Each structure stands twice: as structure tokens, then as C-alpha cells.
Tab-separated table of C-alpha atoms in Angstrom:
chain	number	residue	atom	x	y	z
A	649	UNK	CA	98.212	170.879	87.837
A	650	UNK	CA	95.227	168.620	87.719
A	651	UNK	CA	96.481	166.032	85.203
A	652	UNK	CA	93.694	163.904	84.012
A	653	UNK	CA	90.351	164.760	84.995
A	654	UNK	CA	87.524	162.006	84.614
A	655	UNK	CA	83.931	162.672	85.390
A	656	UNK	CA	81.996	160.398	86.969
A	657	UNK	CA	83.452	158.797	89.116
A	658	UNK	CA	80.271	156.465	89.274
A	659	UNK	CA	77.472	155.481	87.211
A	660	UNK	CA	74.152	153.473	87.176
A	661	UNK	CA	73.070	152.908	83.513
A	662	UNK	CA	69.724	150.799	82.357
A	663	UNK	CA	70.074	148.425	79.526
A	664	UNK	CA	70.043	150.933	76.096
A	665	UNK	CA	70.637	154.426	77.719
A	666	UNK	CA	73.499	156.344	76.169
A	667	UNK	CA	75.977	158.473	78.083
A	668	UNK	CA	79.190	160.190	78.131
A	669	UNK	CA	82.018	159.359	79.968
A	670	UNK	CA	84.410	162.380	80.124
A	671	UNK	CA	87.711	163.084	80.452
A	672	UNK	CA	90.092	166.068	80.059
A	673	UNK	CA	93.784	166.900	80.597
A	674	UNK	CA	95.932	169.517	81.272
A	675	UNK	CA	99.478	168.260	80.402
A	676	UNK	CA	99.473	169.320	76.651
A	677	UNK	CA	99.423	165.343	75.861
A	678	UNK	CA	98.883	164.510	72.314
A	679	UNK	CA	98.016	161.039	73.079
A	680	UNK	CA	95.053	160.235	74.966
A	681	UNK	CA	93.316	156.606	75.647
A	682	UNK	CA	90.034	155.318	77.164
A	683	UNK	CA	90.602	151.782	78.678
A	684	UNK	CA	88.442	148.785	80.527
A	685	UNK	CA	89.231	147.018	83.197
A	686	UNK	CA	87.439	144.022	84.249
A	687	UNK	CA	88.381	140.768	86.443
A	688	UNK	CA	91.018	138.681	85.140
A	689	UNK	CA	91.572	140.656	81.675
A	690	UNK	CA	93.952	143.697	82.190
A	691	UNK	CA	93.188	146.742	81.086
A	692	UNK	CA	92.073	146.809	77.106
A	693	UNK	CA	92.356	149.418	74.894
A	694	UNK	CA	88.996	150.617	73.643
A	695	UNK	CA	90.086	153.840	71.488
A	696	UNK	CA	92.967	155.901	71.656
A	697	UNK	CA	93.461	159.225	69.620
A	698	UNK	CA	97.280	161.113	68.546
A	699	UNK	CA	95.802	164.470	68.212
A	700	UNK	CA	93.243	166.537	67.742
A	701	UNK	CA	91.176	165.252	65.074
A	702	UNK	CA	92.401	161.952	64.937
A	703	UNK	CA	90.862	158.804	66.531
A	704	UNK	CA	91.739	155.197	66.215
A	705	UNK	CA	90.093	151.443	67.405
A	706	UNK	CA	92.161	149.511	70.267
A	707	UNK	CA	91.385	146.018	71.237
A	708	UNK	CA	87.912	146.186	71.785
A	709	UNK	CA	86.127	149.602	70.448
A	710	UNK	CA	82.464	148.155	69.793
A	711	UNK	CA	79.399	149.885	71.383
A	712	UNK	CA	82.130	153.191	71.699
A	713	UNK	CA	82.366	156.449	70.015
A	714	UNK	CA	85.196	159.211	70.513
A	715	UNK	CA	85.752	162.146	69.449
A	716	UNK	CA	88.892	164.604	69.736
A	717	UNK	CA	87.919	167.907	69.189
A	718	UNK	CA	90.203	169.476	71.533
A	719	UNK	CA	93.660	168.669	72.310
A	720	UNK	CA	92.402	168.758	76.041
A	721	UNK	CA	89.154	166.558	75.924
A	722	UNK	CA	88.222	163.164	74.664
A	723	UNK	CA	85.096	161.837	75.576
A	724	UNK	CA	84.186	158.420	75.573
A	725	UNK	CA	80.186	157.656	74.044
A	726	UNK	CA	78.317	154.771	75.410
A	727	UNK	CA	75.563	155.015	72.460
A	728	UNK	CA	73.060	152.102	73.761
A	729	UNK	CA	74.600	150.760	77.038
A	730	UNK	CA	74.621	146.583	77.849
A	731	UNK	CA	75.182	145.233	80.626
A	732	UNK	CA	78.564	143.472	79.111
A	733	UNK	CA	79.693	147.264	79.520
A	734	UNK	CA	79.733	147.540	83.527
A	735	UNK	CA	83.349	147.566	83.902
A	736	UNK	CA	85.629	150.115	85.831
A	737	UNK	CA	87.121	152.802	82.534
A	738	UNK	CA	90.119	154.678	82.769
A	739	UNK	CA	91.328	157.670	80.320
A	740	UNK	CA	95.077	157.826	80.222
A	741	UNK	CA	97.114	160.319	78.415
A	742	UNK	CA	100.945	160.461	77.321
A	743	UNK	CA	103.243	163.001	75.687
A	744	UNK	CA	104.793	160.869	72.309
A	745	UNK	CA	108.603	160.409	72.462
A	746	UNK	CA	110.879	159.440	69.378
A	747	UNK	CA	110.680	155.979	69.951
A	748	UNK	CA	107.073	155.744	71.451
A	749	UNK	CA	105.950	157.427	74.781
A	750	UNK	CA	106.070	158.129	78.110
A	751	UNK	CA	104.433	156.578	80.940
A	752	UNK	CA	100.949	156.979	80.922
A	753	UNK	CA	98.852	159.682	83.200
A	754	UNK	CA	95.775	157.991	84.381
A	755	UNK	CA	92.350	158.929	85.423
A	756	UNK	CA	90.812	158.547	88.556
A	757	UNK	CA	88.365	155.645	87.074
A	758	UNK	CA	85.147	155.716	86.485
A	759	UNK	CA	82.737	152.666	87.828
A	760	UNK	CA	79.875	151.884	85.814
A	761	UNK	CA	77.231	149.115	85.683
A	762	UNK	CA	74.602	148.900	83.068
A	763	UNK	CA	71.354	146.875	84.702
B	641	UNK	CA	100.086	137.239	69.778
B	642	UNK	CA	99.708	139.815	71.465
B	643	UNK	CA	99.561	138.391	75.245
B	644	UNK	CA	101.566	140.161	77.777
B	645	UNK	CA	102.225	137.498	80.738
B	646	UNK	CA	102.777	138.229	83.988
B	647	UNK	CA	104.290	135.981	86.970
B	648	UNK	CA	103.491	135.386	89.281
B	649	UNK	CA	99.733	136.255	89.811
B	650	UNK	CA	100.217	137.755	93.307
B	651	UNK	CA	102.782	137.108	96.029
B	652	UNK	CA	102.939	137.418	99.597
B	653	UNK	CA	106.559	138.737	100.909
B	654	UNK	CA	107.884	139.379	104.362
B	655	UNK	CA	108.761	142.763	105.015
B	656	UNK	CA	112.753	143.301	104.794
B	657	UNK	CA	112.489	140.167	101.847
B	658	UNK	CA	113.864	141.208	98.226
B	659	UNK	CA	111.424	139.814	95.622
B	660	UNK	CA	111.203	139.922	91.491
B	661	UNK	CA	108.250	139.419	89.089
B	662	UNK	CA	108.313	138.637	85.782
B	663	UNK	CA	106.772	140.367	82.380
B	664	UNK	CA	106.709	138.339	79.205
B	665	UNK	CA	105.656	139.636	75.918
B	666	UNK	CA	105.898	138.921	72.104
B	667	UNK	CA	109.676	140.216	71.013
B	668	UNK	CA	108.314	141.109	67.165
B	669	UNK	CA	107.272	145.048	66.788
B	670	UNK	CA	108.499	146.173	69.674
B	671	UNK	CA	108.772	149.919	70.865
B	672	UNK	CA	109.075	150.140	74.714
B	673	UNK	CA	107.921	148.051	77.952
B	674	UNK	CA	106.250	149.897	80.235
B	675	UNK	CA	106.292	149.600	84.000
B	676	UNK	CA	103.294	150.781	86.213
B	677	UNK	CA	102.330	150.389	90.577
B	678	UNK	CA	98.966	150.366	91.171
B	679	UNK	CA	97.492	150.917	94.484
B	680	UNK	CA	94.175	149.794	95.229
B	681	UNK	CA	91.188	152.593	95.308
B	682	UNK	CA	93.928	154.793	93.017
B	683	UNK	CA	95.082	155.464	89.036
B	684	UNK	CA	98.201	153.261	87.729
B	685	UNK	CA	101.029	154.729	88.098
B	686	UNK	CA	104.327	155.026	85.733
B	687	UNK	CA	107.254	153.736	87.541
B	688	UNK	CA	109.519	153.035	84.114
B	689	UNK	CA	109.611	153.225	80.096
B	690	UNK	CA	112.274	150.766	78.232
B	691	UNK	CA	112.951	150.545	75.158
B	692	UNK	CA	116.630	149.280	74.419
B	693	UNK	CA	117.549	145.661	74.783
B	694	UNK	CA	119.570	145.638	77.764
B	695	UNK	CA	117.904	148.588	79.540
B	696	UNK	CA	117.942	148.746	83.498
B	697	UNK	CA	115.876	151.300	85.146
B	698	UNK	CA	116.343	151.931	89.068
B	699	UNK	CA	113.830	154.499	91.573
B	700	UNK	CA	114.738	154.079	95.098
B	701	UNK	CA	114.332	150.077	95.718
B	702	UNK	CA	112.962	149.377	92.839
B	703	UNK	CA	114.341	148.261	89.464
B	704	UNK	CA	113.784	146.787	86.338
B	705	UNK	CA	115.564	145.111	83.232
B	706	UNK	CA	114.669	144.594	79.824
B	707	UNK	CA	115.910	141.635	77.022
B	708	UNK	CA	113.749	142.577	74.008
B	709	UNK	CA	115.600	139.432	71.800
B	710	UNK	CA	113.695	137.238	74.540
B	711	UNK	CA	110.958	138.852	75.279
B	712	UNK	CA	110.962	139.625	79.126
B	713	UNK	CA	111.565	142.162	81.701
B	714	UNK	CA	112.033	141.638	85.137
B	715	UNK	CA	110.919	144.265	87.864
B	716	UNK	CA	113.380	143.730	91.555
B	717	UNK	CA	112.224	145.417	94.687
B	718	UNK	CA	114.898	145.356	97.422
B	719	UNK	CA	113.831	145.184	101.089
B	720	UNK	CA	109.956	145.458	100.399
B	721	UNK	CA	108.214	147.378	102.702
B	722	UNK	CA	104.727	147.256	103.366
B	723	UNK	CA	104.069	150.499	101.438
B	724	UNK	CA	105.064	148.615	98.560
B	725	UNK	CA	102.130	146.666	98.669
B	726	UNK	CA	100.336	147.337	95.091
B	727	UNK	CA	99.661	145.852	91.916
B	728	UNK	CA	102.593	145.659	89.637
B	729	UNK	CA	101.733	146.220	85.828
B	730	UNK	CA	103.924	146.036	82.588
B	731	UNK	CA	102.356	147.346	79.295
B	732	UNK	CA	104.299	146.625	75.629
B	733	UNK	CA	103.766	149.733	73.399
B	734	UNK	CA	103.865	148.575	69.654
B	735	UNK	CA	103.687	151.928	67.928
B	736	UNK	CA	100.152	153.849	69.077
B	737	UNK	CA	98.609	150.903	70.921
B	738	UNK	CA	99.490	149.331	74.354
B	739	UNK	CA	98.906	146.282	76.097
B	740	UNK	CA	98.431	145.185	79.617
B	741	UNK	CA	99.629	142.514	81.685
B	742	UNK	CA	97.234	141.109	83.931
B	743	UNK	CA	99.915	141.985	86.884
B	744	UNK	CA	100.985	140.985	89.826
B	745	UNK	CA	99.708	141.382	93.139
B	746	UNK	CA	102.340	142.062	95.772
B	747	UNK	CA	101.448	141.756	99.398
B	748	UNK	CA	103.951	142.808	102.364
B	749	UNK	CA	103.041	141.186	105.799
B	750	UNK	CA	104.835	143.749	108.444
């Protein structure tokens, strides 16, 4: 079982390349979530999606695009990369209870700093 | 608001000590508190879901209560080890969003 699988781990970006971040689980989770974590601020919710098909803003969703094609997959887009985007991202996905969810399944992380 | 506090910021405990941080968060819209130990270099991990005023959670040493009416959960750990060592999140989920606590960092001298 390999849970939630983020790729990469690590990432130099210049100032207006795009990438994808990606991530992909195995659990059957409806619920998946991309987050940033950066000194002093917690982790913040970027975009979070309930299903296939479906895709919603967190907290702070600009410069990001996701997509849900797949119950399995939801990639994160970095579609012109700033250096206000280095940050360490984490996908996290959750099965959806009656009154909310589970605990989370993180990702491994994925470093990235935009020069 | 949609702040999630947590107290202290870190903490330094002897091992064999009992300790007890503190998660604060807005009582309005209110589905569940989560719970989460992070290790440095690794993921968050779950360690509890609440959801009812009045909950109390327990894995091995560790537990956790919940008072939704007031807006805080405390998490306990009983004879900390040095293993326990971690950062200590708490999350509120208000229907398909979460949000983080900054956490609290718990160190245990051997």
C-alpha cells in the first residue's frame, strides 16, 4: 500500500517556468488537497478537490491550477513560477465521513524554490 | 476568523515529565478538530479526529479533549519520552476546508 505518492521530492524552478507537481493515491480517497508550508504560517490550503471532476480554491489558490481527472491523481500546476512560490507542498488525501473526515494521509513533501 | 492558535510555540520537557498543549479555534461552523505528530524530515501524521463537544481521544500516552462551546482542545502526553519529540498540529475542518495551527514544538531532553 503506497498511500500518497508525491513526485518530486525536490525542485529548482527560474522565475516564469511552469511545472507540475504530482501526486497520486491509492486509498480510494475522495478527498484530496495540495498544501504550503512556509516559516511561521502553518500549512495553507491552496486547492482541494471531493471527487473526480470537482475542484475547489482554499486559502490561497493564486498562481495554481488543478485538475481531478482521476479519482487517483491530482496534480498541482505552477503556470509561471515566482519566487514567493519556494515553499515546501504537501498533497494530503482523506476518505469523507458523515460528519466531515478522517485524518489526513500526507505526502512525502515536495521542496521547491523558484530563483 | 479563521485563526487556529496554538500554545505554546515549542516546549522543552524532561523525559518521564507529563506535559499538555493547547489548540484554540473559532467555535462557529464547526465539524471536527483534528490532531496530527509531525516528525521532522517526515509527512504529518493523524493521531485523532473530534467532533463532539466533550470528546476524549486516548493512543498509548497520548490524549486529547475537545470543548467545541469554547473553542479549545487540549492534547496530554503522559511520561514523554524522547521519541515523542515532534511537532504537534491541530487542524479545524469546517465542511471541505481545513485549517492549521502553527503547532507546537515538543522537545524531550533524555
Amino acid at each position: 500500500n503506497a498511500g500518497v505518492t508525491q513526485t518530486p521530492k525536490f525542485q529548482v524552478l527560474k522565475t516564469g517556468q511552469s511545472m507540475t507537481l504530482q501526486c497520486a493515491q491509492d486509498m480510494n480517497h475522495e478527498y484530496m488537497s495540495w498544501y504550503r508550508q512556509d516559516p511561521g504560517m502553518g500549512l495553507r490550503l491552496i486547492h482541494y478537490s471531493v471527487g473526480a471532476g470537482i475542484t475547489d480554491q482554499g486559502e490561497v489558490p493564486n498562481g495554481y491550477n488543478v485538475s481531478r481527472s482521476t479519482t487517483e491523481d491530482f496534480p498541482l500546476r505552477l503556470l509561471s513560477a515566482a519566487p514567493s512560490q519556494t515553499s515546501v507542498y504537501f498533497c494530503a488525501s482523506s476518505l469523507q465521513s458523515g460528519t466531515g473526515f478522517y485524518g489526513y494521509t500526507f505526502g512525502s513533501g515536495t521542496r521547491l524554490t523558484v530563483v | 476568523i479563521l485563526n487556529v492558535e496554538q500554545s505554546p510555540q515549542s516546549l522543552h520537557v524532561q523525559e518521564g515529565d507529563s506535559t499538555n498543549f493547547t489548540c484554540s479555534f473559532p467555535s462557529s461552523n464547526f465539524y471536527a478538530l483534528h490532531w496530527y505528530r509531525w516528525e521532522t524530515a517526515k509527512s504529518p501524521e493523524a493521531l485523532f479526529v473530534m467532533t463532539l463537544n466533550g470528546d476524549e481521544k486516548k493512543k498509548g500516552r497520548i490524549s486529547a479533549t475537545l470543548n467545541t462551546k469554547e473553542g479549545y482542545s487540549y492534547l496530554y502526553i503522559k511520561g514523554s519520552q524522547p521519541e515523542d519529540s515532534a511537532t504537534y498540529l491541530c487542524a479545524r475542518n469546517t465542511g471541505n476546508q481545513f485549517y492549521f495551527g502553527t503547532g507546537t514544538s515538543l522537545t524531550v531532553i533524555p
